[in-house]
Amino acid sequence: MRKPFVGGNWKMNTNFETARQLAISGAKSLHDHALDASVDVAVFPPFVYLLPVRDVIAASGASIKLGAQDAHFEPQGALTGEISIPMLRDCGVQVVLTGHSERRHILGETDEMVNAKTRAVLASGLECILCIGETLAQRQAGQTDAVNERQVRAGLANVEKDHLTAARLTIAYEPVWAIGTGNTASPADAQSAHARIRALIDSMYGPQAARAVRIQYGGSCNAANAAQLMSQPDVDGALVGGASLKAGEFVEIVRAAANPRA
Ligand code: PEP
C-alpha cells in the first residue's frame, strides 16, 4: 500500500508573517486531526521563508516535511542567485521539487537540467518530486502520453532503481493546462495518465519500483475536487499550488487523501 503524499507549493507567494501564519494554522489543524500520521505532507515555501517555516513546524509537533521549490545541481560555486542542495539540507529541507512546469516553460529549464537536478537531489539523500505534464497544445495534438514518457525517461536518466523502490522519488503529473487555471483533469483522465506512467516505470525499473513509486496529481486541485481525484487507484496524493495558500482548504485536500473514498 502506498502512503498518500500531498505537497503544498506556495510558489512566489506569502511574506515573512503570512508564511508563518499559514504554517502555524495548517500544522495545527493537520496535527489536531492526526492527518499528518496517515498522509505524508510537505510544504514548499519560498527559499527566504524556509527557516521560519521550519521553526513553526518543529514547534507544532506535526509531521510535515520541509520542501524546496528548486535547487541547483552544483554543490557550490560562481552561480549568482542560485541555491545549492547542501544549503537546503543545512536549512532542514527534506524534499525538493524538480521540473516544475513554471521552471520548464517560463524559466527555460531543459530535460537535461531537470535530470541533473533530480540526480543531485537523490544522490544527496533528500527526497525528490519530479514534475511532468503536457501543455494544452500537446494535449490537443494527442501527445499527452508521449510527452509524459519523454519527460519521465529524460528526468530519470541514470537514476537508480533503489530510489524508486524506497519511495524517495515521487512523480507529480501536472498537466500544464490545469495549473492555476481552474481546469482540473477529470478523475478518469488523471487515472489514465497515472496508469500509463506507472506502466512506464514498470517497463523501466520493474514491478517492485512501479508498485512503490507515488504519483501525485497536480493542477487546480482543491477541496471540492480532491476526493474524486484521490479515489483513483493510481493517484497517490496531490501537488497543490493555489489551494495550498489557504490552510483550511489544504487540510481538506489532505483529508481527502487520507480517506479517498469518503
Ligand atoms: C502547481 O503549481 O504545482 C499546481 C498544481 O498549481 P495549482 O494547484 O494552483 O494549479
mmCIF file of C-alpha atoms and ligand atoms in Angstrom:
data_model
loop_
_atom_site.group_PDB
_atom_site.id
_atom_site.type_symbol
_atom_site.label_atom_id
_atom_site.label_comp_id
_atom_site.label_asym_id
_atom_site.label_seq_id
_atom_site.Cartn_x
_atom_site.Cartn_y
_atom_site.Cartn_z
ATOM 1 C CA MET A 1 0.000 0.000 0.000
ATOM 2 C CA ARG A 2 1.437 3.389 -0.971
ATOM 3 C CA LYS A 3 1.086 6.122 1.643
ATOM 4 C CA PRO A 4 -0.560 9.190 0.099
ATOM 5 C CA PHE A 5 1.658 12.227 -0.291
ATOM 6 C CA VAL A 6 0.313 15.790 -0.505
ATOM 7 C CA GLY A 7 2.546 18.800 -1.121
ATOM 8 C CA GLY A 8 1.729 22.488 -0.898
ATOM 9 C CA ASN A 9 3.739 24.561 -3.385
ATOM 10 C CA TRP A 10 3.499 28.170 -2.250
ATOM 11 C CA LYS A 11 5.416 29.373 -5.323
ATOM 12 C CA MET A 12 6.428 33.077 -5.148
ATOM 13 C CA ASN A 13 3.689 33.950 -2.661
ATOM 14 C CA THR A 14 3.428 34.920 1.034
ATOM 15 C CA ASN A 15 5.619 37.241 3.064
ATOM 16 C CA PHE A 16 7.504 36.607 6.300
ATOM 17 C CA GLU A 17 4.416 36.883 8.500
ATOM 18 C CA THR A 18 1.825 35.275 6.212
ATOM 19 C CA ALA A 19 4.185 32.344 5.579
ATOM 20 C CA ARG A 20 4.485 31.799 9.322
ATOM 21 C CA GLN A 21 0.731 32.128 9.881
ATOM 22 C CA LEU A 22 -0.068 29.718 7.054
ATOM 23 C CA ALA A 23 2.340 27.181 8.523
ATOM 24 C CA ILE A 24 1.012 27.694 12.054
ATOM 25 C CA SER A 25 -2.647 27.131 11.158
ATOM 26 C CA GLY A 26 -2.010 24.307 8.703
ATOM 27 C CA ALA A 27 0.297 22.405 11.060
ATOM 28 C CA LYS A 28 -2.091 22.765 14.000
ATOM 29 C CA SER A 29 -5.092 21.563 12.071
ATOM 30 C CA LEU A 30 -3.260 18.617 10.477
ATOM 31 C CA HIS A 31 -1.832 17.560 13.816
ATOM 32 C CA ASP A 32 -5.099 18.022 15.778
ATOM 33 C CA HIS A 33 -6.873 15.698 13.332
ATOM 34 C CA ALA A 34 -3.930 13.255 13.130
ATOM 35 C CA LEU A 35 -3.892 13.695 9.350
ATOM 36 C CA ASP A 36 -0.110 14.047 9.408
ATOM 37 C CA ALA A 37 0.042 10.407 10.523
ATOM 38 C CA SER A 38 -1.906 8.884 7.646
ATOM 39 C CA VAL A 39 -0.601 11.124 4.852
ATOM 40 C CA ASP A 40 2.916 12.336 4.053
ATOM 41 C CA VAL A 41 2.636 16.115 3.897
ATOM 42 C CA ALA A 42 5.204 18.610 2.644
ATOM 43 C CA VAL A 43 5.189 22.374 2.217
ATOM 44 C CA PHE A 44 7.342 24.291 -0.259
ATOM 45 C CA PRO A 45 7.707 27.902 0.894
ATOM 46 C CA PRO A 46 9.877 30.433 -0.950
ATOM 47 C CA PHE A 47 13.577 29.918 -0.090
ATOM 48 C CA VAL A 48 13.739 33.008 2.136
ATOM 49 C CA TYR A 49 10.972 31.679 4.399
ATOM 50 C CA LEU A 50 12.319 28.140 4.803
ATOM 51 C CA LEU A 51 13.830 28.825 8.212
ATOM 52 C CA PRO A 52 10.815 30.460 9.873
ATOM 53 C CA VAL A 53 8.527 27.766 8.437
ATOM 54 C CA ARG A 54 10.941 25.055 9.631
ATOM 55 C CA ASP A 55 10.761 26.524 13.145
ATOM 56 C CA VAL A 56 6.958 26.684 13.085
ATOM 57 C CA ILE A 57 6.735 23.039 12.021
ATOM 58 C CA ALA A 58 9.195 21.954 14.709
ATOM 59 C CA ALA A 59 7.255 23.824 17.417
ATOM 60 C CA SER A 60 3.914 22.374 16.263
ATOM 61 C CA GLY A 61 4.908 18.740 16.715
ATOM 62 C CA ALA A 62 3.287 17.981 13.357
ATOM 63 C CA SER A 63 4.962 15.591 10.960
ATOM 64 C CA ILE A 64 5.363 17.857 7.930
ATOM 65 C CA LYS A 65 8.311 17.748 5.561
ATOM 66 C CA LEU A 66 10.060 20.966 4.655
ATOM 67 C CA GLY A 67 10.379 21.284 0.898
ATOM 68 C CA ALA A 68 12.244 23.476 -1.583
ATOM 69 C CA GLN A 69 10.744 24.550 -4.906
ATOM 70 C CA ASP A 70 14.020 24.146 -6.815
ATOM 71 C CA ALA A 71 17.755 23.626 -6.331
ATOM 72 C CA HIS A 72 20.860 23.939 -8.454
ATOM 73 C CA PHE A 73 22.663 20.709 -9.251
ATOM 74 C CA GLU A 74 26.158 22.045 -8.467
ATOM 75 C CA PRO A 75 27.103 21.860 -4.771
ATOM 76 C CA GLN A 76 28.715 25.336 -4.736
ATOM 77 C CA GLY A 77 30.385 27.885 -6.947
ATOM 78 C CA ALA A 78 30.077 31.038 -9.000
ATOM 79 C CA LEU A 79 26.344 30.799 -9.726
ATOM 80 C CA THR A 80 24.889 34.111 -8.624
ATOM 81 C CA GLY A 81 21.376 33.820 -7.265
ATOM 82 C CA GLU A 82 21.282 30.023 -7.166
ATOM 83 C CA ILE A 83 20.751 27.813 -4.104
ATOM 84 C CA SER A 84 22.578 24.504 -3.674
ATOM 85 C CA ILE A 85 21.326 21.225 -2.272
ATOM 86 C CA PRO A 86 23.822 21.274 0.645
ATOM 87 C CA MET A 87 22.486 24.751 1.568
ATOM 88 C CA LEU A 88 18.947 23.396 1.553
ATOM 89 C CA ARG A 89 19.937 20.404 3.703
ATOM 90 C CA ASP A 90 21.532 22.852 6.099
ATOM 91 C CA CYS A 91 18.178 24.625 6.428
ATOM 92 C CA GLY A 92 16.353 21.382 7.205
ATOM 93 C CA VAL A 93 14.912 20.741 3.750
ATOM 94 C CA GLN A 94 13.879 17.108 3.209
ATOM 95 C CA VAL A 95 12.302 17.152 -0.241
ATOM 96 C CA VAL A 96 12.918 19.144 -3.424
ATOM 97 C CA LEU A 97 10.748 19.761 -6.497
ATOM 98 C CA THR A 98 12.368 19.320 -9.901
ATOM 99 C CA GLY A 99 10.979 20.096 -13.330
ATOM 100 C CA HIS A 100 8.003 22.176 -12.249
ATOM 101 C CA SER A 101 6.255 23.385 -15.409
ATOM 102 C CA GLU A 102 6.787 27.027 -14.474
ATOM 103 C CA ARG A 103 10.528 26.387 -14.430
ATOM 104 C CA ARG A 104 10.379 24.430 -17.685
ATOM 105 C CA HIS A 105 8.117 26.784 -19.620
ATOM 106 C CA ILE A 106 8.719 30.225 -18.085
ATOM 107 C CA LEU A 107 12.329 29.899 -16.948
ATOM 108 C CA GLY A 108 13.576 27.682 -19.769
ATOM 109 C CA GLU A 109 14.703 24.559 -17.906
ATOM 110 C CA THR A 110 15.547 21.708 -20.227
ATOM 111 C CA ASP A 111 15.048 17.981 -19.685
ATOM 112 C CA GLU A 112 18.826 17.739 -19.174
ATOM 113 C CA MET A 113 18.780 20.320 -16.371
ATOM 114 C CA VAL A 114 15.811 18.612 -14.747
ATOM 115 C CA ASN A 115 17.680 15.301 -14.870
ATOM 116 C CA ALA A 116 20.856 16.822 -13.382
ATOM 117 C CA LYS A 117 18.814 18.317 -10.546
ATOM 118 C CA THR A 118 16.857 15.127 -9.920
ATOM 119 C CA ARG A 119 20.051 13.042 -9.749
ATOM 120 C CA ALA A 120 21.778 15.559 -7.486
ATOM 121 C CA VAL A 121 18.822 15.723 -5.070
ATOM 122 C CA LEU A 122 18.585 11.939 -4.819
ATOM 123 C CA ALA A 123 22.361 11.478 -4.520
ATOM 124 C CA SER A 124 22.329 13.892 -1.576
ATOM 125 C CA GLY A 125 19.888 11.690 0.325
ATOM 126 C CA LEU A 126 16.956 14.097 0.015
ATOM 127 C CA GLU A 127 13.609 13.126 -1.498
ATOM 128 C CA CYS A 128 12.646 14.413 -4.919
ATOM 129 C CA ILE A 129 9.336 15.161 -6.613
ATOM 130 C CA LEU A 130 9.839 15.120 -10.385
ATOM 131 C CA CYS A 131 7.093 17.171 -12.078
ATOM 132 C CA ILE A 132 5.961 16.311 -15.585
ATOM 133 C CA GLY A 133 2.984 17.090 -17.787
ATOM 134 C CA GLU A 134 1.819 18.177 -21.205
ATOM 135 C CA THR A 135 0.808 21.631 -22.452
ATOM 136 C CA LEU A 136 -2.641 22.329 -23.890
ATOM 137 C CA ALA A 137 -1.277 22.276 -27.462
ATOM 138 C CA GLN A 138 0.389 18.916 -26.820
ATOM 139 C CA ARG A 139 -2.830 17.556 -25.338
ATOM 140 C CA GLN A 140 -4.874 18.776 -28.293
ATOM 141 C CA ALA A 141 -2.370 17.117 -30.614
ATOM 142 C CA GLY A 142 -2.891 13.808 -28.787
ATOM 143 C CA GLN A 143 0.649 13.837 -27.366
ATOM 144 C CA THR A 144 -0.097 13.550 -23.625
ATOM 145 C CA ASP A 145 1.351 10.071 -23.127
ATOM 146 C CA ALA A 146 4.325 10.730 -25.426
ATOM 147 C CA VAL A 147 5.245 13.937 -23.567
ATOM 148 C CA ASN A 148 4.892 12.241 -20.189
ATOM 149 C CA GLU A 149 7.049 9.356 -21.381
ATOM 150 C CA ARG A 150 9.734 11.683 -22.725
ATOM 151 C CA GLN A 151 9.834 13.716 -19.501
ATOM 152 C CA VAL A 152 9.923 10.626 -17.267
ATOM 153 C CA ARG A 153 12.670 8.933 -19.301
ATOM 154 C CA ALA A 154 14.734 12.124 -19.532
ATOM 155 C CA GLY A 155 14.135 13.147 -15.922
ATOM 156 C CA LEU A 156 15.112 9.720 -14.617
ATOM 157 C CA ALA A 157 18.086 9.049 -16.930
ATOM 158 C CA ASN A 158 20.764 7.328 -14.818
ATOM 159 C CA VAL A 159 18.564 7.383 -11.710
ATOM 160 C CA GLU A 160 18.986 4.123 -9.821
ATOM 161 C CA LYS A 161 16.095 1.800 -9.075
ATOM 162 C CA ASP A 162 16.716 1.919 -5.304
ATOM 163 C CA HIS A 163 15.445 5.499 -5.162
ATOM 164 C CA LEU A 164 12.127 4.337 -6.607
ATOM 165 C CA THR A 165 11.708 1.180 -4.555
ATOM 166 C CA ALA A 166 12.469 3.192 -1.408
ATOM 167 C CA ALA A 167 9.803 5.733 -2.464
ATOM 168 C CA ARG A 168 12.313 8.581 -2.272
ATOM 169 C CA LEU A 169 11.342 9.608 -5.775
ATOM 170 C CA THR A 170 7.793 10.791 -6.376
ATOM 171 C CA ILE A 171 6.366 11.784 -9.746
ATOM 172 C CA ALA A 172 3.883 14.661 -9.959
ATOM 173 C CA TYR A 173 1.708 14.520 -13.061
ATOM 174 C CA GLU A 174 0.725 18.136 -13.600
ATOM 175 C CA PRO A 175 -0.903 18.907 -16.939
ATOM 176 C CA VAL A 176 0.255 22.442 -17.716
ATOM 177 C CA TRP A 177 -3.200 23.494 -18.910
ATOM 178 C CA ALA A 178 -4.601 22.610 -15.482
ATOM 179 C CA ILE A 179 -2.092 24.535 -13.375
ATOM 180 C CA GLY A 180 -3.598 27.671 -11.889
ATOM 181 C CA THR A 181 -6.440 27.716 -14.417
ATOM 182 C CA GLY A 182 -9.329 26.095 -12.554
ATOM 183 C CA ASN A 183 -9.474 23.446 -15.311
ATOM 184 C CA THR A 184 -8.813 20.236 -13.407
ATOM 185 C CA ALA A 185 -8.201 16.981 -15.239
ATOM 186 C CA SER A 186 -11.195 14.691 -14.888
ATOM 187 C CA PRO A 187 -10.607 11.828 -12.433
ATOM 188 C CA ALA A 188 -10.726 9.402 -15.383
ATOM 189 C CA ASP A 189 -8.157 11.383 -17.387
ATOM 190 C CA ALA A 190 -5.890 11.671 -14.359
ATOM 191 C CA GLN A 191 -6.187 7.935 -13.699
ATOM 192 C CA SER A 192 -5.427 7.092 -17.312
ATOM 193 C CA ALA A 193 -2.275 9.266 -17.347
ATOM 194 C CA HIS A 194 -1.135 7.914 -13.974
ATOM 195 C CA ALA A 195 -1.667 4.299 -15.027
ATOM 196 C CA ARG A 196 0.423 4.910 -18.179
ATOM 197 C CA ILE A 197 3.183 6.497 -16.114
ATOM 198 C CA ARG A 198 3.174 3.552 -13.691
ATOM 199 C CA ALA A 199 3.331 1.103 -16.603
ATOM 200 C CA LEU A 200 6.280 3.055 -17.968
ATOM 201 C CA ILE A 201 8.071 2.822 -14.602
ATOM 202 C CA ASP A 202 7.360 -0.920 -14.647
ATOM 203 C CA SER A 203 8.988 -1.222 -18.072
ATOM 204 C CA MET A 204 11.995 0.878 -16.969
ATOM 205 C CA TYR A 205 12.548 -0.440 -13.433
ATOM 206 C CA GLY A 206 10.325 -3.477 -12.904
ATOM 207 C CA PRO A 207 7.183 -4.201 -10.878
ATOM 208 C CA GLN A 208 8.580 -3.515 -7.411
ATOM 209 C CA ALA A 209 9.507 0.060 -8.354
ATOM 210 C CA ALA A 210 6.197 0.546 -10.168
ATOM 211 C CA ARG A 211 4.263 -0.566 -7.079
ATOM 212 C CA ALA A 212 6.305 1.665 -4.769
ATOM 213 C CA VAL A 213 6.516 4.919 -6.697
ATOM 214 C CA ARG A 214 3.972 7.532 -5.718
ATOM 215 C CA ILE A 215 2.346 9.566 -8.465
ATOM 216 C CA GLN A 216 0.736 12.824 -7.348
ATOM 217 C CA TYR A 217 -1.808 14.726 -9.388
ATOM 218 C CA GLY A 218 -1.351 18.486 -9.704
ATOM 219 C CA GLY A 219 -3.417 21.122 -11.474
ATOM 220 C CA SER A 220 -6.224 23.128 -9.854
ATOM 221 C CA CYS A 221 -6.756 20.504 -7.176
ATOM 222 C CA ASN A 222 -8.969 21.917 -4.428
ATOM 223 C CA ALA A 223 -11.163 20.887 -1.506
ATOM 224 C CA ALA A 224 -14.142 20.308 -3.819
ATOM 225 C CA ASN A 225 -12.483 18.013 -6.375
ATOM 226 C CA ALA A 226 -9.807 16.283 -4.278
ATOM 227 C CA ALA A 227 -11.879 13.332 -3.025
ATOM 228 C CA GLN A 228 -12.771 12.150 -6.525
ATOM 229 C CA LEU A 229 -9.223 12.555 -7.790
ATOM 230 C CA MET A 230 -7.768 10.762 -4.760
ATOM 231 C CA SER A 231 -10.182 7.862 -5.161
ATOM 232 C CA GLN A 232 -8.460 6.824 -8.395
ATOM 233 C CA PRO A 233 -6.263 3.763 -7.832
ATOM 234 C CA ASP A 234 -3.092 5.249 -9.333
ATOM 235 C CA VAL A 235 -3.462 8.730 -7.810
ATOM 236 C CA ASP A 236 -1.330 8.742 -4.668
ATOM 237 C CA GLY A 237 -1.871 12.283 -3.474
ATOM 238 C CA ALA A 238 -1.564 15.769 -4.878
ATOM 239 C CA LEU A 239 0.800 18.610 -5.523
ATOM 240 C CA VAL A 240 -1.229 21.708 -4.724
ATOM 241 C CA GLY A 241 -0.476 25.287 -5.719
ATOM 242 C CA GLY A 242 -3.156 27.955 -5.222
ATOM 243 C CA ALA A 243 -5.272 25.964 -2.765
ATOM 244 C CA SER A 244 -2.253 25.407 -0.508
ATOM 245 C CA LEU A 245 -2.238 29.122 0.310
ATOM 246 C CA LYS A 246 -5.423 28.661 2.370
ATOM 247 C CA ALA A 247 -4.728 26.444 5.368
ATOM 248 C CA GLY A 248 -8.312 25.189 5.656
ATOM 249 C CA GLU A 249 -8.519 24.201 2.016
ATOM 250 C CA PHE A 250 -5.132 22.496 2.076
ATOM 251 C CA VAL A 251 -6.130 20.499 5.148
ATOM 252 C CA GLU A 252 -9.313 19.359 3.364
ATOM 253 C CA ILE A 253 -7.215 18.092 0.454
ATOM 254 C CA VAL A 254 -5.009 16.163 2.885
ATOM 255 C CA ARG A 255 -8.181 14.772 4.479
ATOM 256 C CA ALA A 256 -9.399 13.621 1.061
ATOM 257 C CA ALA A 257 -6.067 11.861 0.513
ATOM 258 C CA ALA A 258 -6.390 10.181 3.912
ATOM 259 C CA ASN A 259 -9.966 8.993 3.209
ATOM 260 C CA PRO A 260 -10.083 8.720 -0.570
ATOM 261 C CA ARG A 261 -13.454 7.068 -0.790
ATOM 262 C CA ALA A 262 -15.179 9.174 1.888
HETATM 263 C C1 PEP B 1 1.381 23.590 -9.069
HETATM 264 O O1 PEP B 1 1.878 24.643 -9.439
HETATM 265 O O2 PEP B 1 2.107 22.636 -8.752
HETATM 266 C C2 PEP B 1 -0.071 23.497 -9.031
HETATM 267 C C3 PEP B 1 -0.610 22.310 -9.027
HETATM 268 O O3 PEP B 1 -0.746 24.685 -9.020
HETATM 269 P P1 PEP B 1 -2.357 24.871 -8.867
HETATM 270 O O4 PEP B 1 -2.809 23.920 -7.788
HETATM 271 O O5 PEP B 1 -2.519 26.302 -8.481
HETATM 272 O O6 PEP B 1 -2.959 24.530 -10.178
#
